[in-house]
Coordinates of C-alpha atoms in Angstrom, one line a residue:
M1 CA 11.4 6.7 17.9
N2 CA 10.8 10.3 18.7
S3 CA 9.2 11.2 22.0
D4 CA 5.9 12.4 20.5
L5 CA 5.4 9.1 18.6
K6 CA 6.4 7.1 21.8
R7 CA 3.9 9.0 23.9
I8 CA 1.1 8.6 21.4
L9 CA 1.7 4.9 20.9
A10 CA 1.9 4.3 24.6
T11 CA -1.5 6.1 25.1
L12 CA -3.2 4.1 22.3
L13 CA -1.9 0.8 23.6
A14 CA -3.2 1.6 27.2
F15 CA -6.8 1.5 25.8
D16 CA -8.3 -2.0 25.9
T17 CA -10.0 -1.9 22.5
T18 CA -10.5 -5.6 22.2
S19 CA -13.4 -5.9 19.7
R20 CA -15.9 -7.0 22.4
E21 CA -15.1 -3.7 24.3
S22 CA -16.0 -0.1 23.5
N23 CA -13.4 2.0 21.6
L24 CA -14.8 5.4 22.6
Q25 CA -12.0 6.3 25.0
L26 CA -9.5 5.8 22.3
I27 CA -11.7 7.6 19.7
N28 CA -12.2 10.6 22.1
Y29 CA -8.4 10.8 22.6
I30 CA -7.9 11.0 18.8
D31 CA -10.8 13.4 18.5
E32 CA -9.3 15.8 21.1
Y33 CA -5.8 15.4 19.6
L34 CA -6.9 16.4 16.1
R35 CA -9.1 19.2 17.3
G36 CA -6.2 20.6 19.2
Y37 CA -4.6 21.2 15.8
G38 CA -7.8 22.8 14.5
I39 CA -8.9 19.7 12.5
A40 CA -12.6 19.1 12.4
T41 CA -13.7 15.5 13.0
R42 CA -16.9 13.5 12.6
L43 CA -17.8 10.4 14.5
F44 CA -20.0 7.6 13.3
F45 CA -21.5 5.5 16.2
D46 CA -22.8 1.9 16.2
E47 CA -26.4 1.3 17.1
E48 CA -25.7 1.1 20.7
G49 CA -23.5 4.1 20.9
K50 CA -20.6 2.1 22.5
K51 CA -18.3 2.2 19.5
A52 CA -17.5 4.8 16.8
N53 CA -15.6 5.4 13.6
L54 CA -13.7 8.8 13.3
Y55 CA -13.3 10.7 10.0
A56 CA -11.3 13.8 9.5
R57 CA -10.0 15.7 6.5
F58 CA -7.7 18.8 6.1
G59 CA -5.9 20.6 3.4
P60 CA -7.4 22.1 0.2
E61 CA -11.1 21.8 -0.3
G62 CA -12.6 19.6 -3.0
P63 CA -12.4 15.9 -4.0
G64 CA -9.4 13.7 -4.4
G65 CA -6.4 13.4 -2.1
V66 CA -5.2 10.5 0.0
M67 CA -6.8 8.7 2.8
L68 CA -4.8 7.1 5.6
S69 CA -7.0 4.4 7.3
G70 CA -6.6 2.0 10.2
H71 CA -8.7 0.0 12.7
T72 CA -8.8 0.8 16.4
D73 CA -9.8 -2.7 17.7
V74 CA -7.5 -5.5 18.6
V75 CA -7.8 -9.3 19.1
P76 CA -8.0 -10.7 22.7
V77 CA -5.2 -11.5 24.9
D78 CA -7.1 -14.2 26.7
G79 CA -5.2 -17.4 27.4
Q80 CA -1.9 -16.1 25.9
R81 CA 1.4 -16.2 27.8
W82 CA 2.5 -12.6 27.5
T83 CA 5.9 -11.8 29.0
V84 CA 5.1 -8.0 29.1
P85 CA 1.9 -6.1 30.1
P86 CA -0.2 -6.4 26.9
F87 CA -1.8 -3.0 27.3
E88 CA 1.4 -1.1 28.0
L89 CA 4.2 0.0 25.7
T90 CA 7.3 -2.0 26.3
L91 CA 10.5 -1.1 24.3
R92 CA 13.0 -3.9 23.9
D93 CA 15.9 -4.1 21.4
D94 CA 14.3 -1.3 19.3
L95 CA 11.0 -3.2 19.1
C96 CA 7.7 -2.1 20.5
Y97 CA 5.6 -4.7 22.3
G98 CA 2.0 -4.3 23.3
R99 CA -1.4 -5.6 22.0
G100 CA -2.0 -3.7 18.7
S101 CA 1.5 -2.3 18.4
T102 CA 1.7 -3.9 15.0
D103 CA -2.0 -4.4 14.1
M104 CA -2.5 -1.5 14.0
K105 CA -2.2 1.1 16.6
G106 CA 1.5 1.6 15.5
F107 CA 0.3 2.9 12.2
I108 CA -2.3 5.1 13.9
A109 CA 0.3 6.5 16.2
C110 CA 2.6 7.3 13.2
V111 CA -0.2 9.1 11.5
L112 CA -1.1 11.2 14.5
A113 CA 2.5 12.0 15.2
A114 CA 2.9 13.2 11.6
V115 CA -0.1 15.6 11.8
P116 CA 2.1 18.6 12.8
D117 CA 4.3 17.9 9.8
F118 CA 1.4 17.6 7.4
L119 CA 0.0 20.9 8.6
S120 CA 3.3 22.7 8.1
Q121 CA 3.4 21.7 4.4
P122 CA 1.5 23.4 1.5
L123 CA -0.6 20.5 0.8
R124 CA -1.6 20.2 -2.9
M125 CA -4.5 17.8 -2.2
P126 CA -6.7 16.9 0.8
L127 CA -5.5 14.4 3.4
H128 CA -8.2 12.2 4.9
L129 CA -8.0 10.2 8.1
A130 CA -10.4 7.3 8.9
F131 CA -10.2 5.1 11.9
S132 CA -12.8 2.3 12.4
Y133 CA -14.0 -0.3 14.9
D134 CA -14.8 -4.0 14.6
E135 CA -12.4 -4.8 11.9
E136 CA -11.1 -7.9 13.7
V137 CA -14.6 -9.5 13.7
G138 CA -15.4 -9.1 9.9
C139 CA -14.7 -5.5 8.9
L140 CA -18.2 -4.6 10.4
G141 CA -17.6 -1.1 11.7
V142 CA -16.1 0.6 8.7
R143 CA -19.3 0.2 6.6
S144 CA -21.0 3.3 7.9
L145 CA -17.9 5.3 7.2
V146 CA -17.7 4.0 3.7
D147 CA -21.4 4.8 3.1
H148 CA -20.7 8.4 4.2
L149 CA -17.8 8.7 1.8
K150 CA -19.8 7.1 -1.0
A151 CA -22.4 9.9 -0.6
S152 CA -19.8 12.7 -0.4
K153 CA -18.8 14.8 -3.3
D154 CA -15.3 15.1 -1.8
K155 CA -14.2 11.5 -2.0
P156 CA -10.5 10.7 -1.6
A157 CA -8.8 9.3 -4.8
L158 CA -6.4 7.0 -3.0
C159 CA -6.5 5.0 0.3
I160 CA -3.5 3.6 2.2
I161 CA -4.5 1.1 4.9
G162 CA -1.7 0.5 7.4
E163 CA -1.9 -3.2 7.8
P164 CA 1.3 -4.9 9.0
T165 CA 3.0 -5.9 5.8
E166 CA 6.6 -5.1 6.8
M167 CA 6.5 -2.1 4.5
R168 CA 5.8 -4.3 1.4
P169 CA 3.1 -2.7 -0.8
V170 CA 0.2 -5.1 -1.0
Y171 CA -2.2 -5.0 -4.0
G172 CA -4.5 -7.9 -3.3
H173 CA -5.9 -10.2 -0.6
K174 CA -8.4 -13.1 -0.3
G175 CA -12.0 -12.7 0.6
K176 CA -13.6 -14.4 3.6
L177 CA -16.9 -16.0 4.5
A178 CA -17.4 -17.3 8.1
M179 CA -20.6 -19.2 9.0
R180 CA -22.2 -21.1 11.9
C181 CA -24.0 -24.3 11.3
T182 CA -26.6 -25.5 13.9
V183 CA -27.9 -29.0 13.8
Q184 CA -31.0 -29.7 15.9
G185 CA -31.7 -33.4 16.5
K186 CA -33.6 -35.4 19.1
A187 CA -32.1 -36.4 22.5
C188 CA -32.7 -39.8 24.1
H189 CA -30.9 -42.3 26.3
S190 CA -28.0 -43.8 24.4
A191 CA -29.4 -47.3 25.1
Y192 CA -32.2 -46.4 22.7
A193 CA -30.0 -44.5 20.2
P194 CA -32.1 -45.4 17.2
S195 CA -35.0 -43.5 18.7
G196 CA -33.1 -40.3 18.6
V197 CA -31.4 -38.1 16.1
N198 CA -27.7 -37.7 16.9
A199 CA -26.9 -34.1 16.1
I200 CA -23.1 -34.6 16.3
E201 CA -23.2 -37.4 13.8
Y202 CA -25.1 -35.3 11.3
A203 CA -22.8 -32.4 11.9
A204 CA -19.9 -34.8 11.2
K205 CA -21.5 -35.6 7.9
L206 CA -21.7 -32.0 7.0
I207 CA -18.1 -31.4 8.0
T208 CA -17.0 -34.3 5.9
R209 CA -18.9 -32.7 2.9
L210 CA -17.2 -29.4 3.7
G211 CA -13.9 -31.2 3.3
T212 CA -14.9 -32.4 -0.2
L213 CA -16.1 -28.9 -1.1
G214 CA -12.8 -27.5 0.1
E215 CA -10.9 -29.9 -2.2
T216 CA -13.0 -28.7 -5.1
L217 CA -12.4 -25.1 -4.3
A218 CA -8.6 -25.8 -4.1
Q219 CA -8.6 -26.9 -7.8
T220 CA -8.8 -23.2 -8.9
R221 CA -5.3 -21.7 -8.6
D222 CA -3.8 -18.3 -8.6
S223 CA 0.0 -18.2 -8.2
R224 CA -0.1 -14.6 -7.0
F225 CA -1.4 -15.9 -3.6
D226 CA 0.0 -18.1 -0.8
P227 CA -1.5 -20.5 -0.6
P228 CA -2.4 -20.2 -4.3
Y229 CA -6.0 -21.5 -3.8
S230 CA -9.0 -21.0 -1.7
T231 CA -9.1 -22.7 1.7
L232 CA -11.9 -24.1 3.9
Q233 CA -11.6 -25.1 7.5
V234 CA -13.8 -25.9 10.5
G235 CA -12.5 -24.0 13.6
V236 CA -15.0 -24.4 16.4
I237 CA -17.4 -27.2 17.4
H238 CA -19.8 -27.7 20.4
G239 CA -22.2 -30.5 21.1
G240 CA -23.4 -33.1 23.4
A241 CA -24.3 -33.1 27.2
A242 CA -23.2 -36.6 28.4
L243 CA -21.9 -39.8 26.9
N244 CA -25.0 -41.7 27.6
I245 CA -27.3 -39.1 26.0
V246 CA -27.8 -38.9 22.2
P247 CA -26.9 -35.3 21.6
E248 CA -29.8 -33.0 20.7
S249 CA -27.8 -30.2 19.2
C250 CA -24.4 -29.6 17.7
Q251 CA -23.0 -26.3 16.5
F252 CA -19.8 -25.6 14.5
D253 CA -18.2 -22.6 12.8
F254 CA -16.4 -22.7 9.5
E255 CA -14.7 -20.2 7.2
I256 CA -13.7 -20.0 3.6
R257 CA -10.9 -17.8 2.5
H258 CA -11.3 -17.5 -1.2
L259 CA -9.4 -16.1 -4.2
P260 CA -10.8 -12.8 -5.3
D261 CA -12.2 -14.1 -8.5
V262 CA -13.8 -17.2 -7.0
S263 CA -17.6 -17.2 -6.4
L264 CA -18.8 -19.1 -3.4
E265 CA -22.4 -19.4 -4.6
P266 CA -22.0 -22.9 -6.2
T267 CA -20.2 -24.1 -3.0
L268 CA -23.0 -22.8 -0.7
A269 CA -25.7 -24.1 -3.0
E270 CA -24.3 -27.6 -2.9
L271 CA -23.8 -27.5 0.9
H272 CA -27.4 -26.2 1.5
G273 CA -28.8 -28.8 -1.0
Y274 CA -27.0 -31.6 0.8
A275 CA -28.3 -30.4 4.2
A276 CA -31.9 -29.8 3.1
G277 CA -32.1 -33.0 1.0
E278 CA -30.4 -36.1 2.1
L279 CA -29.6 -35.1 5.7
L280 CA -32.9 -33.5 6.7
T281 CA -34.9 -36.2 5.0
S282 CA -33.2 -38.8 7.1
M283 CA -33.4 -36.8 10.3
R284 CA -37.1 -35.9 10.0
A285 CA -38.0 -39.5 9.3
V286 CA -37.3 -39.9 13.1
A287 CA -37.9 -36.5 14.4
P288 CA -40.1 -34.0 12.4
Q289 CA -38.7 -31.1 14.4
A290 CA -35.1 -31.7 13.4
D291 CA -33.4 -28.9 11.6
I292 CA -30.2 -27.7 10.1
T293 CA -29.6 -23.9 9.9
F294 CA -26.7 -21.8 8.6
S295 CA -26.0 -18.3 9.8
P296 CA -23.4 -15.9 8.4
L297 CA -20.9 -14.6 11.0
S298 CA -19.0 -12.2 8.7
R299 CA -18.2 -11.8 5.1
Y300 CA -15.9 -9.5 3.0
P301 CA -14.8 -9.8 -0.6
G302 CA -11.4 -10.3 -2.0
L303 CA -9.3 -7.5 -3.5
L304 CA -7.1 -7.2 -6.6
S305 CA -5.8 -3.8 -7.6
D306 CA -3.4 -2.8 -10.4
P307 CA 0.3 -3.1 -9.2
Q308 CA 1.2 -1.2 -12.4
S309 CA -0.9 1.8 -11.7
E310 CA 0.5 5.3 -11.1
F311 CA -0.6 5.1 -7.5
A312 CA 1.2 1.8 -7.1
G313 CA 4.4 3.4 -8.4
W314 CA 4.1 6.3 -6.0
L315 CA 3.5 4.0 -3.1
A316 CA 6.5 1.8 -3.9
Q317 CA 8.6 4.9 -4.0
W318 CA 7.3 6.1 -0.7
A319 CA 7.6 2.7 0.9
Q320 CA 11.1 2.2 -0.7
S321 CA 10.0 -1.2 -1.9
E322 CA 8.9 -2.5 -5.2
A323 CA 8.3 -5.9 -3.9
F324 CA 4.5 -5.9 -4.5
S325 CA 2.7 -8.8 -3.1
T326 CA -0.6 -10.3 -1.9
V327 CA -1.7 -11.6 1.5
A328 CA -4.1 -14.3 2.6
F329 CA -5.8 -12.2 5.2
G330 CA -8.4 -9.5 4.5
T331 CA -8.6 -5.8 5.1
R332 CA -11.2 -3.0 4.9
A333 CA -10.0 -2.1 1.4
A334 CA -12.2 -4.6 -0.2
C335 CA -15.2 -3.5 1.9
S336 CA -14.6 0.0 0.7
M337 CA -14.3 -0.9 -3.0
K338 CA -17.3 -3.2 -2.8
R339 CA -19.5 -0.4 -1.4
A340 CA -18.0 2.5 -3.3

């Protein structure tokens, strides 16, 4: 690792850009860095002005060219047993440690460190740089940047997103839907349980139905993915106040990671129908105010591109790997294609 790359990576890691925090210090650093090389930038802020995307382009005028894209936010370190300071660069056995060193400040550092080399070359096409916020919470931040590119006459032709794939070119990933279900029942003393509506018990019925729906989703297979089917899981649940009180409310979060060609509409229709029909009918017979609501937390589509395309061949040569693959996690690539 050369000294410039090491310095840039150490600087990026020092910014706590956990998704719940602002990323503006990091964005301002990148902005000043690029402007120092005479590269104009543009920032796209969130509604509160606490986070921003950064876009830059240089080289020949006109459409086309390659975009290098990465996200600036990282997942939390809360409750994790780090053996090194998470927001510092630690080098050990030729490996870089620090929150985001792999996903994906390492890629951003490589791009920034390469800027002087890019500028020294007679570029035949434009080079675009795009760095976004809130990727880790549902690819939320990049959307304003994508909308800008969609309206531009100088769109890039290709986009490389530097996710941690161990230098394996990835041409596809699953989509994701994350939802929150809130069950509102009626509290009462547990000695008179039939007079109440137990929100946890009805949430359990919904979770059981989700398990059945997950089994149905898993019947559609695609051997290009691992696992080769869509998955559904409940990851968070909250409910109840005390053992001797029939719980008034229960809330749980679930997610579906689905194959690119799988539509979730039949699954959601069956879930909503079960909740609005059988369950609410039973609940409201005891408590007319009882309710079940579903709220989307995040959603992005799946992606499948052509591993036989000219671009794929060029990327394989650049990455020194023809081992094209897919991944089960998601990226901003699908958000870009969906909105383009």
